[in-house]
Amino acid sequence: MMGVEVKEGLKDRLKAVDVNKLVTVVIPTLNEEQGIAKVIEELHSLGITNILVVDGYSSDRTVDVAKSLGARVIYQHGKGKTGALKTAVEHVDTPYMLVMDGDYTYDASNIERFIQHMDNYDEIIGARIPVEDASMSRLHKFGNAVITKVFNLLMNTNLSDVCSGMYMLKTDTMREIDLNTSGFDVEAEIAAQIASIGSITEVPINYRARIGRQKLSTWKHGFRIISSILNLAKMHNPGAFYSLLVSLLLIPSGIIFFNSLLEMMYTGKFSSNWFLVGVALLLVAVQGMSIGVLSLVVKRSQMRLMRMMRM
């Protein structure tokens, strides 16, 4: 926990930028009775009162607790977290919205880090740094790293935590994108769409152990998120996606060349037909990789042009 003097200093700085007129803190909830009070109280301690709780029809006292602490509470339409965010953007009237979970995993004091950069980016992702051993298991860390690497490869980004549940968005940009997922892959979909039309960066944030029952399954939701990323890449960065698929032909090509070499070494014979097949696969793979590199160059040029147009 922050010291009193540090917290008061941060509160004064947030007040100086009039944070409540600039940012709406959006908290999607579903049965977060145990954690939501701590989240709202921590925000209040920093002078942040523009809080919108979007509830997915909790069966516990989440809504009652949030209302008793003065938060604005609405019920979502649509499925899952995607439905909550679609509902939220209809009610946000500030230039920016900051999304964070209601389970007390995210440190509200890190909001200042987002505010420092909000004028220059359409999305700022909070890259999680576990502050407790129980915050994130090794399997969770490994799965998150794999998902993020796949995302970076397919979307030409350089992020370190695409699945983070704390991020700031320009409200107008959020209104431009069309969300189609319904689960924990919504963060990846938001990042994919914004990467294709705008700019993304990230800041480090503290990540604590959650309060309440965990809803995320590392294996089940991990595979679902990767599948979603593949579909997103096919939609928003098809050049890189299909060139990557074609480049996989290097594998059978290498196997054919290796078998041809072994055959020539041990039998003295040379199978020209299989060798030609290997050459054909190699040429197609190289062409696919070339298209991928070209797609990357075009993508980066497009992003630089869009940044220049926004200035």
Short mmCIF file of C-alpha atoms in Angstrom, two decimals, residues 18-279:
data_model
loop_
_atom_site.label_atom_id
_atom_site.label_comp_id
_atom_site.label_asym_id
_atom_site.label_seq_id
_atom_site.Cartn_x
_atom_site.Cartn_y
_atom_site.Cartn_z
CA ASP A 18 -9.10 17.38 -13.55
CA VAL A 19 -9.07 13.61 -14.00
CA ASN A 20 -12.82 13.18 -13.39
CA LYS A 21 -13.65 15.37 -16.40
CA LEU A 22 -11.15 13.60 -18.63
CA VAL A 23 -11.49 9.94 -17.68
CA THR A 24 -14.33 7.57 -16.84
CA VAL A 25 -13.14 4.48 -14.97
CA VAL A 26 -15.14 1.54 -16.36
CA ILE A 27 -15.37 -1.59 -14.21
CA PRO A 28 -17.09 -4.61 -15.79
CA THR A 29 -18.36 -6.91 -13.02
CA LEU A 30 -19.91 -10.32 -12.56
CA ASN A 31 -20.14 -11.57 -8.97
CA GLU A 32 -17.32 -9.41 -7.60
CA GLU A 33 -18.90 -8.72 -4.19
CA GLN A 34 -15.66 -9.52 -2.37
CA GLY A 35 -13.42 -7.19 -4.36
CA ILE A 36 -15.50 -4.33 -5.75
CA ALA A 37 -15.57 -2.35 -2.49
CA LYS A 38 -11.77 -2.29 -2.25
CA VAL A 39 -11.49 -1.21 -5.89
CA ILE A 40 -13.92 1.70 -5.50
CA GLU A 41 -12.48 2.77 -2.13
CA GLU A 42 -8.98 2.81 -3.59
CA LEU A 43 -10.17 4.99 -6.49
CA HIS A 44 -11.92 7.33 -4.05
CA SER A 45 -8.75 7.64 -1.97
CA LEU A 46 -7.11 9.13 -5.08
CA GLY A 47 -9.96 11.56 -5.68
CA ILE A 48 -11.34 9.55 -8.61
CA THR A 49 -15.14 9.55 -8.47
CA ASN A 50 -16.17 9.22 -12.13
CA ILE A 51 -16.70 5.47 -11.86
CA LEU A 52 -19.01 3.44 -14.09
CA VAL A 53 -19.72 -0.14 -12.96
CA VAL A 54 -21.19 -2.24 -15.78
CA ASP A 55 -22.70 -5.35 -14.25
CA GLY A 56 -23.45 -8.60 -16.04
CA TYR A 57 -26.42 -9.44 -13.78
CA SER A 58 -24.48 -10.60 -10.72
CA SER A 59 -26.21 -13.05 -8.38
CA ASP A 60 -24.40 -11.70 -5.30
CA ARG A 61 -24.33 -8.21 -3.74
CA THR A 62 -21.91 -6.64 -6.25
CA VAL A 63 -24.43 -4.04 -7.43
CA ASP A 64 -25.60 -3.14 -3.92
CA VAL A 65 -22.03 -2.66 -2.70
CA ALA A 66 -21.06 -0.52 -5.71
CA LYS A 67 -24.15 1.68 -5.35
CA SER A 68 -23.62 2.10 -1.60
CA LEU A 69 -20.17 3.54 -2.34
CA GLY A 70 -21.54 6.08 -4.81
CA ALA A 71 -20.54 4.44 -8.08
CA ARG A 72 -22.79 4.79 -11.10
CA VAL A 73 -24.11 1.30 -11.91
CA ILE A 74 -25.72 0.10 -15.15
CA TYR A 75 -26.60 -3.35 -16.42
CA GLN A 76 -25.00 -4.54 -19.61
CA HIS A 77 -26.58 -5.81 -22.80
CA GLY A 78 -24.91 -8.48 -24.90
CA LYS A 79 -22.65 -11.32 -23.82
CA GLY A 80 -19.60 -11.36 -21.57
CA LYS A 81 -17.05 -8.62 -21.18
CA THR A 82 -17.57 -7.54 -24.78
CA GLY A 83 -21.19 -6.74 -23.98
CA ALA A 84 -20.09 -4.79 -20.91
CA LEU A 85 -17.68 -2.64 -22.93
CA LYS A 86 -20.21 -2.03 -25.71
CA THR A 87 -22.68 -0.91 -23.06
CA ALA A 88 -20.11 1.25 -21.30
CA VAL A 89 -19.13 3.26 -24.37
CA GLU A 90 -22.77 4.24 -24.82
CA HIS A 91 -22.72 5.93 -21.41
CA VAL A 92 -19.20 7.41 -21.27
CA ASP A 93 -19.16 11.19 -21.84
CA THR A 94 -15.48 11.87 -21.21
CA PRO A 95 -12.69 11.91 -23.84
CA TYR A 96 -11.07 8.82 -22.31
CA MET A 97 -12.19 5.64 -20.60
CA LEU A 98 -10.00 3.47 -18.41
CA VAL A 99 -11.04 -0.16 -18.07
CA MET A 100 -10.06 -2.18 -15.02
CA ASP A 101 -11.38 -5.35 -13.38
CA GLY A 102 -13.39 -5.38 -10.17
CA ASP A 103 -11.34 -8.04 -8.38
CA TYR A 104 -8.70 -5.71 -6.89
CA THR A 105 -5.87 -7.15 -9.00
CA TYR A 106 -5.01 -3.78 -10.57
CA ASP A 107 -3.39 -0.95 -8.63
CA ALA A 108 -5.40 2.26 -9.09
CA SER A 109 -2.35 4.38 -8.19
CA ASN A 110 -0.90 3.46 -11.59
CA ILE A 111 -3.60 5.47 -13.39
CA GLU A 112 -1.28 8.48 -13.41
CA ARG A 113 1.04 6.56 -15.76
CA PHE A 114 -1.75 6.27 -18.32
CA ILE A 115 -2.71 9.94 -18.04
CA GLN A 116 0.83 11.08 -18.84
CA HIS A 117 0.58 9.57 -22.34
CA MET A 118 -3.13 9.63 -23.14
CA ASP A 119 -2.96 12.51 -25.64
CA ASN A 120 -0.65 10.62 -28.00
CA TYR A 121 -2.21 7.14 -28.22
CA ASP A 122 -5.56 5.53 -28.96
CA GLU A 123 -4.88 2.75 -26.46
CA ILE A 124 -2.49 2.42 -23.55
CA ILE A 125 -2.18 -1.09 -22.13
CA GLY A 126 -1.06 -1.74 -18.57
CA ALA A 127 1.72 -4.34 -18.74
CA ARG A 128 1.32 -6.39 -15.55
CA ILE A 129 4.16 -6.79 -13.05
CA PRO A 130 3.17 -9.28 -10.31
CA VAL A 131 3.82 -7.86 -6.85
CA GLU A 132 2.94 -11.04 -4.96
CA ASP A 133 3.78 -14.71 -5.53
CA ALA A 134 0.07 -15.53 -5.72
CA SER A 135 -0.63 -12.83 -8.32
CA MET A 136 0.12 -14.97 -11.36
CA SER A 137 1.13 -18.63 -11.62
CA ARG A 138 4.05 -19.77 -13.79
CA LEU A 139 1.61 -21.44 -16.15
CA HIS A 140 -0.37 -18.20 -16.42
CA LYS A 141 2.82 -16.24 -17.14
CA PHE A 142 3.90 -18.76 -19.78
CA GLY A 143 0.48 -18.79 -21.45
CA ASN A 144 0.31 -15.01 -21.48
CA ALA A 145 3.79 -14.81 -23.03
CA VAL A 146 2.85 -17.28 -25.79
CA ILE A 147 -0.40 -15.46 -26.56
CA THR A 148 1.36 -12.09 -26.71
CA LYS A 149 4.14 -13.40 -28.99
CA VAL A 150 1.59 -14.88 -31.39
CA PHE A 151 -0.29 -11.57 -31.38
CA ASN A 152 2.89 -9.56 -32.06
CA LEU A 153 3.90 -11.88 -34.89
CA LEU A 154 0.56 -11.67 -36.64
CA MET A 155 -0.32 -8.04 -35.93
CA ASN A 156 3.13 -6.44 -36.37
CA THR A 157 3.13 -5.03 -32.83
CA ASN A 158 5.67 -5.07 -30.02
CA LEU A 159 3.57 -5.51 -26.88
CA SER A 160 4.42 -7.46 -23.73
CA ASP A 161 0.97 -8.10 -22.23
CA VAL A 162 -1.88 -8.03 -24.73
CA CYS A 163 -4.26 -9.79 -22.29
CA SER A 164 -4.04 -7.17 -19.54
CA GLY A 165 -7.40 -6.17 -18.11
CA MET A 166 -6.36 -2.57 -17.35
CA TYR A 167 -6.08 -0.21 -20.30
CA MET A 168 -7.02 3.31 -21.34
CA LEU A 169 -8.86 4.07 -24.58
CA LYS A 170 -9.81 7.20 -26.44
CA THR A 171 -13.58 7.09 -26.26
CA ASP A 172 -14.05 8.21 -29.88
CA THR A 173 -11.69 5.46 -31.09
CA MET A 174 -13.56 2.87 -29.04
CA ARG A 175 -16.77 3.95 -30.75
CA GLU A 176 -15.18 3.33 -34.17
CA ILE A 177 -14.36 -0.34 -33.60
CA ASP A 178 -16.76 -3.25 -33.93
CA LEU A 179 -16.32 -5.92 -31.28
CA ASN A 180 -17.40 -9.47 -32.15
CA THR A 181 -15.87 -11.62 -29.43
CA SER A 182 -17.69 -12.39 -26.20
CA GLY A 183 -15.14 -13.61 -23.66
CA PHE A 184 -11.66 -12.99 -22.28
CA ASP A 185 -10.34 -12.49 -25.83
CA VAL A 186 -11.93 -9.04 -26.04
CA GLU A 187 -8.67 -7.34 -24.98
CA ALA A 188 -6.88 -8.97 -27.92
CA GLU A 189 -9.66 -7.90 -30.30
CA ILE A 190 -9.53 -4.29 -29.11
CA ALA A 191 -5.75 -4.20 -29.52
CA ALA A 192 -5.95 -5.84 -32.97
CA GLN A 193 -8.49 -3.38 -34.28
CA ILE A 194 -6.76 -0.33 -32.84
CA ALA A 195 -3.40 -1.55 -34.18
CA SER A 196 -4.94 -1.46 -37.67
CA ILE A 197 -6.42 2.06 -37.37
CA GLY A 198 -4.45 3.87 -34.66
CA SER A 199 -1.60 3.72 -32.18
CA ILE A 200 -0.89 1.61 -29.08
CA THR A 201 1.65 1.79 -26.30
CA GLU A 202 1.95 0.31 -22.81
CA VAL A 203 3.03 1.29 -19.31
CA PRO A 204 4.06 -0.97 -16.41
CA ILE A 205 1.46 -1.56 -13.69
CA ASN A 206 1.32 -3.49 -10.43
CA TYR A 207 -0.66 -6.73 -10.43
CA ARG A 208 -1.98 -8.22 -7.18
CA ALA A 209 -3.64 -11.49 -6.24
CA ARG A 210 -7.36 -11.38 -6.99
CA ILE A 211 -10.05 -11.26 -4.35
CA GLY A 212 -12.82 -13.77 -4.98
CA ARG A 213 -13.23 -16.77 -7.28
CA GLN A 214 -11.07 -16.89 -10.40
CA LYS A 215 -13.06 -17.02 -13.65
CA LEU A 216 -10.18 -17.48 -16.07
CA SER A 217 -9.04 -20.99 -17.03
CA THR A 218 -5.44 -20.90 -18.28
CA TRP A 219 -5.82 -23.80 -20.74
CA LYS A 220 -9.41 -23.35 -21.90
CA HIS A 221 -9.34 -19.59 -22.33
CA GLY A 222 -5.70 -19.58 -23.47
CA PHE A 223 -6.45 -21.75 -26.51
CA ARG A 224 -9.59 -19.73 -27.19
CA ILE A 225 -7.64 -16.46 -27.16
CA ILE A 226 -5.00 -17.83 -29.55
CA SER A 227 -7.75 -19.04 -31.89
CA SER A 228 -9.33 -15.61 -31.70
CA ILE A 229 -6.00 -13.92 -32.48
CA LEU A 230 -5.63 -16.05 -35.61
CA ASN A 231 -9.08 -14.99 -36.78
CA LEU A 232 -8.34 -11.35 -35.93
CA ALA A 233 -5.10 -11.44 -37.92
CA LYS A 234 -6.96 -12.95 -40.88
CA MET A 235 -9.40 -10.02 -40.74
CA HIS A 236 -7.14 -7.09 -39.85
CA ASN A 237 -3.71 -8.12 -41.17
CA PRO A 238 -4.34 -10.73 -43.90
CA GLY A 239 -0.99 -10.15 -45.61
CA ALA A 240 1.03 -11.24 -42.59
CA PHE A 241 -1.41 -14.05 -41.73
CA TYR A 242 -1.41 -15.80 -45.10
CA SER A 243 2.29 -15.24 -45.72
CA LEU A 244 2.98 -16.95 -42.40
CA LEU A 245 0.84 -19.91 -43.42
CA VAL A 246 2.64 -20.19 -46.76
CA SER A 247 6.04 -19.95 -45.08
CA LEU A 248 5.19 -23.15 -43.15
CA LEU A 249 5.94 -24.96 -46.42
CA LEU A 250 9.59 -24.64 -45.40
CA ILE A 251 9.00 -27.60 -43.08
CA PRO A 252 8.04 -30.23 -45.72
CA SER A 253 10.59 -28.70 -48.09
CA GLY A 254 13.36 -29.20 -45.53
CA ILE A 255 12.21 -32.78 -44.85
CA ILE A 256 12.31 -33.59 -48.58
CA PHE A 257 15.80 -32.12 -49.01
CA PHE A 258 17.05 -34.02 -45.94
CA ASN A 259 15.61 -37.34 -47.18
CA SER A 260 17.07 -36.75 -50.65
CA LEU A 261 20.49 -36.12 -49.10
CA LEU A 262 20.28 -39.28 -46.97
CA GLU A 263 19.18 -41.34 -49.99
CA MET A 264 22.12 -40.10 -52.03
CA MET A 265 24.58 -40.76 -49.19
CA TYR A 266 23.44 -44.32 -48.42
CA THR A 267 22.25 -45.63 -51.82
CA GLY A 268 24.05 -43.42 -54.30
CA LYS A 269 20.72 -42.71 -55.97
CA PHE A 270 19.11 -39.33 -56.40
CA SER A 271 15.32 -38.87 -56.57
CA SER A 272 15.01 -35.91 -58.91
CA ASN A 273 11.19 -35.87 -58.76
CA TRP A 274 11.05 -35.43 -54.97
CA PHE A 275 13.90 -32.93 -55.14
CA LEU A 276 11.94 -30.80 -57.62
CA VAL A 277 8.91 -30.95 -55.33
CA GLY A 278 11.11 -29.69 -52.50
CA VAL A 279 12.42 -26.85 -54.67
#
